[in-house]
Coordinates of N, CA and C in Angstrom, one line a residue:
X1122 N 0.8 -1.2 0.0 CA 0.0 0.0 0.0 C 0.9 1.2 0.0
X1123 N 0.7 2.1 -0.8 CA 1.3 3.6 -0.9 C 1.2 3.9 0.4
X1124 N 2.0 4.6 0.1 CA 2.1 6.0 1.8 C 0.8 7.2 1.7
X1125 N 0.6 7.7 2.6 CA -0.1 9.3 2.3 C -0.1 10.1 3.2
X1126 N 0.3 11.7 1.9 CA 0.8 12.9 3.0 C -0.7 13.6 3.1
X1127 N -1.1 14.0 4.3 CA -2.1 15.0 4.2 C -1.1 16.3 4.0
X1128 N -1.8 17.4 3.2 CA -1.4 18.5 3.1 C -2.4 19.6 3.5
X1129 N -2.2 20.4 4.4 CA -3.4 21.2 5.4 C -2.9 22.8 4.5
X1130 N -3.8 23.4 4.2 CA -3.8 24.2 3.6 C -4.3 25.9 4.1
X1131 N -4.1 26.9 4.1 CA -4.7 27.7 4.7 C -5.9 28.9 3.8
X1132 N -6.5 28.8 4.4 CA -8.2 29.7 4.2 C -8.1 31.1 4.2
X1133 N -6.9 31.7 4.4 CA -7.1 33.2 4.5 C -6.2 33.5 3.5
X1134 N -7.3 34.8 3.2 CA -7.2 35.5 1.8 C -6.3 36.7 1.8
X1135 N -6.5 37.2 2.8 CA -5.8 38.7 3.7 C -5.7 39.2 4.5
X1136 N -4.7 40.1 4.9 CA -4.2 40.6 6.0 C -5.2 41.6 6.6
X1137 N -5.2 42.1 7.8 CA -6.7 42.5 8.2 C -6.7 44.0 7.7
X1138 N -5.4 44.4 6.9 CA -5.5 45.7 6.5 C -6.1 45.5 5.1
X1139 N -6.5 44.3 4.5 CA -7.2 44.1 2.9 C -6.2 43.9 2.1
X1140 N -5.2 44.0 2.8 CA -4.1 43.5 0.9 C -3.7 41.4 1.3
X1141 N -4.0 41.5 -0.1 CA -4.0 40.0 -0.1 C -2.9 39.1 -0.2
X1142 N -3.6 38.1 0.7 CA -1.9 37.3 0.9 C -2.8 35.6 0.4
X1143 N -2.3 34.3 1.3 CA -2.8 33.0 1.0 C -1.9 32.2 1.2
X1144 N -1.5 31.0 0.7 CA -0.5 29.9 0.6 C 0.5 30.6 -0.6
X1145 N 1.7 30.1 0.0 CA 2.6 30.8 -1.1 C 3.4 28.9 -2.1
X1146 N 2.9 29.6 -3.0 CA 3.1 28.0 -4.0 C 3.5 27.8 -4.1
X1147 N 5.3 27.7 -4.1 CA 6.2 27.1 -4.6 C 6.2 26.3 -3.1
X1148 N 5.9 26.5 -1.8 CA 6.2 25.4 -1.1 C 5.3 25.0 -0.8
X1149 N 4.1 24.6 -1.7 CA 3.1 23.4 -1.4 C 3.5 22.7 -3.0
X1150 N 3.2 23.5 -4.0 CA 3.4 22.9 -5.2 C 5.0 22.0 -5.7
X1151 N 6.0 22.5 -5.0 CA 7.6 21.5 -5.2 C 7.3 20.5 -4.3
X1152 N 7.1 20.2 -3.0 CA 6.6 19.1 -2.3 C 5.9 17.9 -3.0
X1153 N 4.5 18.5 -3.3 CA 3.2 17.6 -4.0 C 4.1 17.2 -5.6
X1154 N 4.2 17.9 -6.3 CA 6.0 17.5 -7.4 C 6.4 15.9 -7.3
X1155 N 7.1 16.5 -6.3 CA 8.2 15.6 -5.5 C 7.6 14.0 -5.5
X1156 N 6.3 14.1 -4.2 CA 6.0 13.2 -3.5 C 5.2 12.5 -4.8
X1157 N 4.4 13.1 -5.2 CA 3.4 12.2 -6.3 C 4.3 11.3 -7.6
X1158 N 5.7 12.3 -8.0 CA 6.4 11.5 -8.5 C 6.8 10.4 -8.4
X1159 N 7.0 10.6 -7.1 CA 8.0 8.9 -6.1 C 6.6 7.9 -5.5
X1160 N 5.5 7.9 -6.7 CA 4.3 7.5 -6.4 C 3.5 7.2 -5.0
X1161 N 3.3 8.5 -4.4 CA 3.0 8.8 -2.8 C 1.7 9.7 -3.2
X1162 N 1.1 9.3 -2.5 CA -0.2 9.9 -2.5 C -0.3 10.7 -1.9
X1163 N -1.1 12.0 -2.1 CA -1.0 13.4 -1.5 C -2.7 13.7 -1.3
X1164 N -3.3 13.9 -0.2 CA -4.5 14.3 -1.0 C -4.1 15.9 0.3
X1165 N -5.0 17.0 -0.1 CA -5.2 18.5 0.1 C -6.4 18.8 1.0
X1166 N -6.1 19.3 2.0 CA -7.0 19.8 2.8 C -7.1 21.4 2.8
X1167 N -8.2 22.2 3.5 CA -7.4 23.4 4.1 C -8.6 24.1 5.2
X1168 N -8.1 25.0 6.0 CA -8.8 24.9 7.2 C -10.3 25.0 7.3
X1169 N -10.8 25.6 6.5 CA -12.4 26.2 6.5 C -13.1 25.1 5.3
X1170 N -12.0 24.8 4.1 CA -12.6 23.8 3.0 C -12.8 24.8 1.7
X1171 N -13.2 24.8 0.9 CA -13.5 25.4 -0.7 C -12.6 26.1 -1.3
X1172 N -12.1 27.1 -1.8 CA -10.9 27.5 -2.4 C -9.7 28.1 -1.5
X1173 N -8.9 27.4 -2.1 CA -7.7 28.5 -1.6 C -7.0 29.6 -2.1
X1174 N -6.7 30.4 -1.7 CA -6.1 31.8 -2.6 C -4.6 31.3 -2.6
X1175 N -3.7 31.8 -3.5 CA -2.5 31.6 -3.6 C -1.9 33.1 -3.1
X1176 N -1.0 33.4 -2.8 CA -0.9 35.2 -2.5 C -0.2 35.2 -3.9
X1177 N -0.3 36.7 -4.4 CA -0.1 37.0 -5.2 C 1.8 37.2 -5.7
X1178 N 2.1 37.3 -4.8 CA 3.6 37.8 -5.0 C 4.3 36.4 -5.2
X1179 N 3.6 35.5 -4.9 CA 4.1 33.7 -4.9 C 4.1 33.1 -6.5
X1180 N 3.1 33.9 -7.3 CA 2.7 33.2 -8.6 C 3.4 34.2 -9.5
X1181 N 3.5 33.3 -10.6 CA 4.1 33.9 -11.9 C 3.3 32.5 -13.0
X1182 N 3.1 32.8 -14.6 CA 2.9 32.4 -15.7 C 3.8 30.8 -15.4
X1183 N 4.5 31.2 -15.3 CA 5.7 30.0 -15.5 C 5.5 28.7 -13.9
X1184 N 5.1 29.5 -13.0 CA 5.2 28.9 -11.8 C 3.7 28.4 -11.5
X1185 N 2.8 29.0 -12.1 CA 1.3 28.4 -11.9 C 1.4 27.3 -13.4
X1186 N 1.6 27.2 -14.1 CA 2.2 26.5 -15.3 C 3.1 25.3 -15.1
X1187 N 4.2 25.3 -14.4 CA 4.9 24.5 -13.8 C 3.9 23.6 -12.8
X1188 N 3.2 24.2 -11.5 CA 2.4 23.3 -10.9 C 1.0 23.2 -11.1
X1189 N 0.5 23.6 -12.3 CA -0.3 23.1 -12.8 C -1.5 21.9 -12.3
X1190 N -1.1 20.4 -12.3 CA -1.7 20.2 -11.4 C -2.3 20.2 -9.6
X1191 N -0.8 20.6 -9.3 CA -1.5 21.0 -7.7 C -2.6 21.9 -7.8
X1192 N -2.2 23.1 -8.8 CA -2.9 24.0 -8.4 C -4.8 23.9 -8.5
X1193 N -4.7 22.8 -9.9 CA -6.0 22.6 -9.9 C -6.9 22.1 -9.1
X1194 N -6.2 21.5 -7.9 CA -7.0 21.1 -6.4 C -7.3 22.1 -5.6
X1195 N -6.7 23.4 -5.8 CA -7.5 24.6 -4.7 C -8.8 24.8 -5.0
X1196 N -9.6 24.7 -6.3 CA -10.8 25.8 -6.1 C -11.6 25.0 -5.2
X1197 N -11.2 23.4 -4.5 CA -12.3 22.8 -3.9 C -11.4 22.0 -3.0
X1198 N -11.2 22.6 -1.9 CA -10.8 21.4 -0.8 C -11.7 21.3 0.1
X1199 N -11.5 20.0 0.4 CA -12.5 19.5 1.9 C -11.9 20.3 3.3
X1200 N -12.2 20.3 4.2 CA -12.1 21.3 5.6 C -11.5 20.0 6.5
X1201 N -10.7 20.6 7.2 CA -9.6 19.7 8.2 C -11.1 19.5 9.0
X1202 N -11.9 20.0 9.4 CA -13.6 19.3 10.0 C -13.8 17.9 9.3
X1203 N -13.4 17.6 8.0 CA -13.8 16.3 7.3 C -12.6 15.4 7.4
X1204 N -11.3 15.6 7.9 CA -10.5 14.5 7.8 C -10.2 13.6 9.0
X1205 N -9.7 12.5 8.6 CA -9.8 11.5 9.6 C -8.1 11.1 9.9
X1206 N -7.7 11.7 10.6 CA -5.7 11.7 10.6 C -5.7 10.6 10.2
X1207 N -6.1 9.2 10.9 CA -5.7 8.0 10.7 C -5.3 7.5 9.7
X1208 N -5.8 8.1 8.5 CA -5.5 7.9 7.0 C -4.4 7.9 6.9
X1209 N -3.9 8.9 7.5 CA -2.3 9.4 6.7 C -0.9 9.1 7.7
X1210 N -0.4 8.6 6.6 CA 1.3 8.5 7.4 C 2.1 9.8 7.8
X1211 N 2.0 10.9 6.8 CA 2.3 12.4 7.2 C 1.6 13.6 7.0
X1212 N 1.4 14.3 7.6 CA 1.0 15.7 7.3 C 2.2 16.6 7.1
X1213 N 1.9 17.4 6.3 CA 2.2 18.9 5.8 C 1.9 19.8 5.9
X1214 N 2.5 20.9 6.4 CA 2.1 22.4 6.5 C 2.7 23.6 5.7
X1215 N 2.6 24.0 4.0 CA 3.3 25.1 4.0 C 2.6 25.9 4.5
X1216 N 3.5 27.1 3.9 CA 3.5 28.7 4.6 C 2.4 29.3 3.6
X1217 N 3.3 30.6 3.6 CA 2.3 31.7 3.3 C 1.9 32.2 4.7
X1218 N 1.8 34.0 4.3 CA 1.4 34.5 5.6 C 0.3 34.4 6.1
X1219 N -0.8 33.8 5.6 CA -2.3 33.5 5.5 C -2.1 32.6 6.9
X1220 N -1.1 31.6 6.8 CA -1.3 30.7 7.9 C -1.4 31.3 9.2
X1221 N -0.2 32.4 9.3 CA -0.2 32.8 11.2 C -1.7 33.3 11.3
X1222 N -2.6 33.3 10.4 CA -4.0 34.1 10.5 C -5.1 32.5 11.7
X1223 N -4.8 31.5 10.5 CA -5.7 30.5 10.9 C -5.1 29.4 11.6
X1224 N -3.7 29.0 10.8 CA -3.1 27.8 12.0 C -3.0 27.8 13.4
X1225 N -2.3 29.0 13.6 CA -1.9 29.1 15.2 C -3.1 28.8 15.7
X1226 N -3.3 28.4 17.2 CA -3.9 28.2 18.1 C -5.3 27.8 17.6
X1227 N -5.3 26.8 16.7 CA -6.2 26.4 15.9 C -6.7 25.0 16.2
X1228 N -7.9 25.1 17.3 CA -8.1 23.8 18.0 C -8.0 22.6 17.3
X1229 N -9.0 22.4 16.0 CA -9.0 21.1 14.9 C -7.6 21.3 14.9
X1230 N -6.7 22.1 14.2 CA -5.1 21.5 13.7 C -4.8 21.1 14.8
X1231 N -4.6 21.5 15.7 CA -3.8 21.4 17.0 C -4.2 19.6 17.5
X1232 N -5.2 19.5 17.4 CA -5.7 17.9 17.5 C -5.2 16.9 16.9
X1233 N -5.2 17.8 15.3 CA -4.8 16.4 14.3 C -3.1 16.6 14.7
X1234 N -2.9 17.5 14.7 CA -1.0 17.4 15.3 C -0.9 16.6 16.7
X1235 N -1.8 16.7 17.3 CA -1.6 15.5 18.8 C -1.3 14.2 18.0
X1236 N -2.7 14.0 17.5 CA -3.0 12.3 17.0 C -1.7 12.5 16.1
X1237 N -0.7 13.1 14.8 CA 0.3 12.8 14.8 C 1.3 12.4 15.4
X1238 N 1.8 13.7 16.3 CA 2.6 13.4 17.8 C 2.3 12.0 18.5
X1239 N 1.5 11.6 18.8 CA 0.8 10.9 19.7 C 1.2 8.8 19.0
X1240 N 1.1 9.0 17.5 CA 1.2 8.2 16.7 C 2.5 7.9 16.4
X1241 N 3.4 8.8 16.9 CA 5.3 8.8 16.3 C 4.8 8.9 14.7
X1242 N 3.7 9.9 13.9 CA 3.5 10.2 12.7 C 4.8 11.2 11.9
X1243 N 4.9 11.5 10.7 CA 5.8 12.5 10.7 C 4.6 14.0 10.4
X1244 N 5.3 14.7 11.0 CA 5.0 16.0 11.2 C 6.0 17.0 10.1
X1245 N 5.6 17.7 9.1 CA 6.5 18.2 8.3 C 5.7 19.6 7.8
X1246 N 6.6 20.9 8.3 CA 6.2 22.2 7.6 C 7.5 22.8 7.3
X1247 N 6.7 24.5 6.4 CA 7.9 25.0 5.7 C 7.4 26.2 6.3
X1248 N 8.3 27.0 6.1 CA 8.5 28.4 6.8 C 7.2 29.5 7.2
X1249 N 5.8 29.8 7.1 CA 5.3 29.8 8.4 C 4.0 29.2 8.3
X1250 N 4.2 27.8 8.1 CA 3.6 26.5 8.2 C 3.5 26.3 9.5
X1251 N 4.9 26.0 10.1 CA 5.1 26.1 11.7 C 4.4 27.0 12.9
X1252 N 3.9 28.3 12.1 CA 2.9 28.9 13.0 C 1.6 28.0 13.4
X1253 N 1.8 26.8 12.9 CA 0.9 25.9 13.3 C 0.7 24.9 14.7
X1254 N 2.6 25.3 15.2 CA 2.6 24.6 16.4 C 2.6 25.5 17.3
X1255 N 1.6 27.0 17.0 CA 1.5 27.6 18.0 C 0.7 27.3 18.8
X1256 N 0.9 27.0 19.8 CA -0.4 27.0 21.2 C -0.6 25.8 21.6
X1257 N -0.2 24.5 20.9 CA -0.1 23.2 20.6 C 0.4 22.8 21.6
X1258 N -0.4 21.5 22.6 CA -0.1 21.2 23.8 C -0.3 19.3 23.7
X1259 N 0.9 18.7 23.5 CA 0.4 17.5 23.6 C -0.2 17.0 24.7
X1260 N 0.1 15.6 24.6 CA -0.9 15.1 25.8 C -0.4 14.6 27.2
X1261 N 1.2 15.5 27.0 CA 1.6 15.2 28.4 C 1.1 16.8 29.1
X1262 N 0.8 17.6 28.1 CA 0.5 18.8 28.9 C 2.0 20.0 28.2
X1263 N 3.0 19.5 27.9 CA 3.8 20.5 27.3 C 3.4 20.5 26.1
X1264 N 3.8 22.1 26.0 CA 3.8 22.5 24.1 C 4.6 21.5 23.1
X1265 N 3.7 21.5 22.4 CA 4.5 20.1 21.4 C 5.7 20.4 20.8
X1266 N 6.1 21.4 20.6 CA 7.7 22.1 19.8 C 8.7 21.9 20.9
X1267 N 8.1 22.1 22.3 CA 9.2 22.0 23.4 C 10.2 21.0 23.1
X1268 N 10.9 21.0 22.9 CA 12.7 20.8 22.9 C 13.1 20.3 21.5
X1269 N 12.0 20.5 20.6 CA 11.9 20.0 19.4 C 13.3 20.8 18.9
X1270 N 14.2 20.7 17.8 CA 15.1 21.3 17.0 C 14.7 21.3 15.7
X1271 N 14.6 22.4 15.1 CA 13.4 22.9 14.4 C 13.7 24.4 13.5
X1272 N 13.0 24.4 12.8 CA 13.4 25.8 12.2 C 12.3 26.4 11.5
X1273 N 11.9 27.3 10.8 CA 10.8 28.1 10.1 C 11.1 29.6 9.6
X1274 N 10.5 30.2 9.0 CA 10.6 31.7 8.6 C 11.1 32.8 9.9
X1275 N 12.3 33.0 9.3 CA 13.0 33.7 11.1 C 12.3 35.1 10.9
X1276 N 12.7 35.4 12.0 CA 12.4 36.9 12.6 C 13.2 37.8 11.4
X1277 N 14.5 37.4 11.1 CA 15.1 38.4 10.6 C 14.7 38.5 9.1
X1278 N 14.1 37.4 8.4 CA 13.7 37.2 6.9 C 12.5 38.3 7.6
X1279 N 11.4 38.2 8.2 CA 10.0 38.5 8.7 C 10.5 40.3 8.2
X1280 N 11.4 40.6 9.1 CA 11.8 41.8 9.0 C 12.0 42.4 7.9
X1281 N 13.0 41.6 6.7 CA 13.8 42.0 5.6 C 12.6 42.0 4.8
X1282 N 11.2 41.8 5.0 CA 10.0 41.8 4.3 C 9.6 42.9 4.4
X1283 N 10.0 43.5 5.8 CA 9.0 44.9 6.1 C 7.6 44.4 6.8
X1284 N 7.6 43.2 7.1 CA 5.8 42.6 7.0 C 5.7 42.1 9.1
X1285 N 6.7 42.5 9.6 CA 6.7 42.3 10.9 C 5.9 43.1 11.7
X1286 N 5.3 44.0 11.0 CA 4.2 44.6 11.8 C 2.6 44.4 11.3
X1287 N 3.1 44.0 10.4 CA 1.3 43.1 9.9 C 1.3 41.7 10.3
X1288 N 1.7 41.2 11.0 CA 1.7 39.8 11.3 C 1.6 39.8 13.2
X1289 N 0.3 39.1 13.5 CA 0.0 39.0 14.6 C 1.5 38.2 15.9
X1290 N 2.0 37.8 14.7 CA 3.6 37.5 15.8 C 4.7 37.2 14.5
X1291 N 5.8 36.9 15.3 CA 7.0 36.6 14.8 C 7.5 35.0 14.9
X1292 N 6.8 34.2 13.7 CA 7.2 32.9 14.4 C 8.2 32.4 15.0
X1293 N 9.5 32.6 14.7 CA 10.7 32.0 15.2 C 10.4 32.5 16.6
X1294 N 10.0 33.7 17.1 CA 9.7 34.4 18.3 C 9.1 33.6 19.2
X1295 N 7.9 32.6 19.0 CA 6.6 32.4 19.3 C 7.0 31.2 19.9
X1296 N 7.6 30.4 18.8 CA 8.0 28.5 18.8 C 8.9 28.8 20.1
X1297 N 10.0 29.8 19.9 CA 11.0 30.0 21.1 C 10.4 29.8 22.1
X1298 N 9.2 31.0 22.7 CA 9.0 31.1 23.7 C 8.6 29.5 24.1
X1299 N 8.2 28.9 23.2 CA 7.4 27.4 23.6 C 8.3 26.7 23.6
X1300 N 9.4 26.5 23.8 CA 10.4 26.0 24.3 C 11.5 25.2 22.9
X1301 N 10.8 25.5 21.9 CA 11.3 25.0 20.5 C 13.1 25.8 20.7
X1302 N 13.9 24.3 19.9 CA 15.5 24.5 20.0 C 15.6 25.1 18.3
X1303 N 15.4 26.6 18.2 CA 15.0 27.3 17.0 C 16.6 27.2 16.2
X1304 N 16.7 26.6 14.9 CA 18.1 27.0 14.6 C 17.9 27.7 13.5
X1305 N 18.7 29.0 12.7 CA 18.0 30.1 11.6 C 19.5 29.9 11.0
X1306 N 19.3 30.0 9.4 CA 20.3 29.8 8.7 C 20.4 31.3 8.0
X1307 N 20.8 31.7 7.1 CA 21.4 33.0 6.6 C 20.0 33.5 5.6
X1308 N 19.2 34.5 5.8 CA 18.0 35.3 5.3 C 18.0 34.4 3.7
X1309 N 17.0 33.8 3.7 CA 16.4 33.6 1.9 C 17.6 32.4 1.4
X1310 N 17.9 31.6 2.1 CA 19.2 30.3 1.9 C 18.2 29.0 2.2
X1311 N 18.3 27.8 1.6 CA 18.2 26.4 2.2 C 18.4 26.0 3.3
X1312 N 17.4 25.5 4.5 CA 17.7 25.0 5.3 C 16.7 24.1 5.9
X1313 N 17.2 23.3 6.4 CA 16.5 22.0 6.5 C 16.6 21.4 8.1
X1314 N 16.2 21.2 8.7 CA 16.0 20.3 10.3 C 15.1 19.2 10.2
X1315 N 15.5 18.3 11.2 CA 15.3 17.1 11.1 C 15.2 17.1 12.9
X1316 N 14.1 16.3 13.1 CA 14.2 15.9 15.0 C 13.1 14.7 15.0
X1317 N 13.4 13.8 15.6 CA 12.9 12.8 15.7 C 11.9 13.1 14.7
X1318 N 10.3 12.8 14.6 CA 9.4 12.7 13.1 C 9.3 14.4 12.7
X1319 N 9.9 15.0 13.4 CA 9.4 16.5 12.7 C 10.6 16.8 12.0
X1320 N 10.0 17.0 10.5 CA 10.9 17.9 9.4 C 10.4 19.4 9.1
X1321 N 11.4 20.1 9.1 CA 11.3 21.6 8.7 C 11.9 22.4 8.3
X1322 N 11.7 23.1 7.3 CA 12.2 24.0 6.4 C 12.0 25.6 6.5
X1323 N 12.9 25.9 6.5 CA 13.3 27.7 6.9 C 12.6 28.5 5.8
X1324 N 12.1 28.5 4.4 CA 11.3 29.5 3.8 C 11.1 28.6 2.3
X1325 N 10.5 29.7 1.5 CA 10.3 29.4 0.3 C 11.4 28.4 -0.4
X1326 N 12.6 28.7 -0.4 CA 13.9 28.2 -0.7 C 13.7 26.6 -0.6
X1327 N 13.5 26.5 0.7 CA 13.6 25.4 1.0 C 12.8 23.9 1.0
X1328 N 11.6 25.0 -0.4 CA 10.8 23.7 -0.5 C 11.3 22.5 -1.5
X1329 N 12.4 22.4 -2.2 CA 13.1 21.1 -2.7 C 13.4 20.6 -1.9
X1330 N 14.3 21.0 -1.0 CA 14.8 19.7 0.4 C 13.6 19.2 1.1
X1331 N 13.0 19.9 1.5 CA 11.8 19.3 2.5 C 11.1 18.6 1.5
X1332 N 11.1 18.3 0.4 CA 10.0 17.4 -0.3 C 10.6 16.2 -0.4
X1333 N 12.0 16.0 -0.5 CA 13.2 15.0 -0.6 C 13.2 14.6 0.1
X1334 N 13.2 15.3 1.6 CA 13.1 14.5 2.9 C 11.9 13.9 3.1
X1335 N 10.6 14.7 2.9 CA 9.7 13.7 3.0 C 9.6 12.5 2.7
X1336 N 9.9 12.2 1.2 CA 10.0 11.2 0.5 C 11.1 10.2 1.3
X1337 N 12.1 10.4 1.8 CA 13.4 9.7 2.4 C 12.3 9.1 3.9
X1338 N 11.6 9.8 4.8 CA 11.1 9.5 5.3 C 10.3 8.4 5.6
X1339 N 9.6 9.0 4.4 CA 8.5 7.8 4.3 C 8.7 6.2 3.9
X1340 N 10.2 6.5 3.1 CA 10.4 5.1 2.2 C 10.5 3.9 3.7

């Protein structure tokens, strides 16, 4: 029997000042690439269900063209309300700033991340995908990132955006405080962590490796 990645997707369209943001594509679309090549089944969730926006600064002719099929699964996904974790050997989380809107402290995610956790599942996101293990309390009672070694969209990329004051926190900031062993590689570079089942990737860049690993993972 094939493997399968859930891929959890995020519902928000924009920032609360109206300029629009969503999932940023190249790190859900090089993943899903990756994994469906090495004949691994992917199926697409996202938090509320029906379309997802892409943000705009993520897409180009060539890069909606390139993932072409991923992209044809947003105008209709099912809602993390309809999935059943048990299905799946891994979950996924990319970014996009859309996510620190809905992931964080997001009871349904936070659940299906237990029953991951809870299952030695693998756990795998990309740069602020990880806003997803905000608030996140397994079931001994600590935050699930605690002592995790781990990485995501740092503070200082956050900054080099200009976008640190439209964003309800600073992930690298957040994971820290929850006890996460944050390691940050040099602004807009490849970087990759690995800790027991959780894989994670530092930004856009680094959605080739994390898809690689997934796949190494799962074999």
């Amino acid at each position: 029997m094939s493997k399968k990645v859930l891929f959890v997707l995020t519902s928000t369209n924009q920032y609360p000042d109206g300029t629009e943001t969503g999932l940023w594509l190249e790190e859900a679309g090089e993943p899903y690439d990756i994994l469906t090549q090495e004949g691994i089944e992917v199926e697409i969730a996202s938090i509320k269900g029906g379309h997802v926006n892409l943000d705009p600064n993520s897409t180009s002719d060539e890069l909606l063209n390139q993932y072409s099929t991923f992209v044809s699964h947003l105008n209709d996904t099912p809602s993390i309300d309809d999935i059943n974790a048990d299905d799946y050997d891994a979950i996924y989380l990319p970014g996009g700033h859309g996510t620190v809107f809905d992931f964080a402290n997001n009871e349904k995610l936070a659940n299906i991340l237990v029953h991951f956790r809870d299952k030695d599942k693998i756990i795998s996101s990309v740069c602020h995908g990880p806003s997803a293990f905000v608030g996140v309390k397994g079931s001994n009672g600590k935050y699930l990132v605690d002592g995790i070694q781990l990485t995501a969209f740092t503070d200082s990329e956050e900054k080099a955006m200009g976008l640190e004051e439209k964003v309800p926190f600073l992930t690298q900031s957040k994971l820290e405080e929850q006890g996460a062993r944050f390691v940050a590689s040099d602004d807009f570079t490849s970087h990759l962590e690995e800790d027991r089942k959780f894989i994670t990737g530092q930004n856009p860049q680094s959605s080739e490796v994390i898809g690689k690993a997934l796949v190494n993972a799962l074999k």
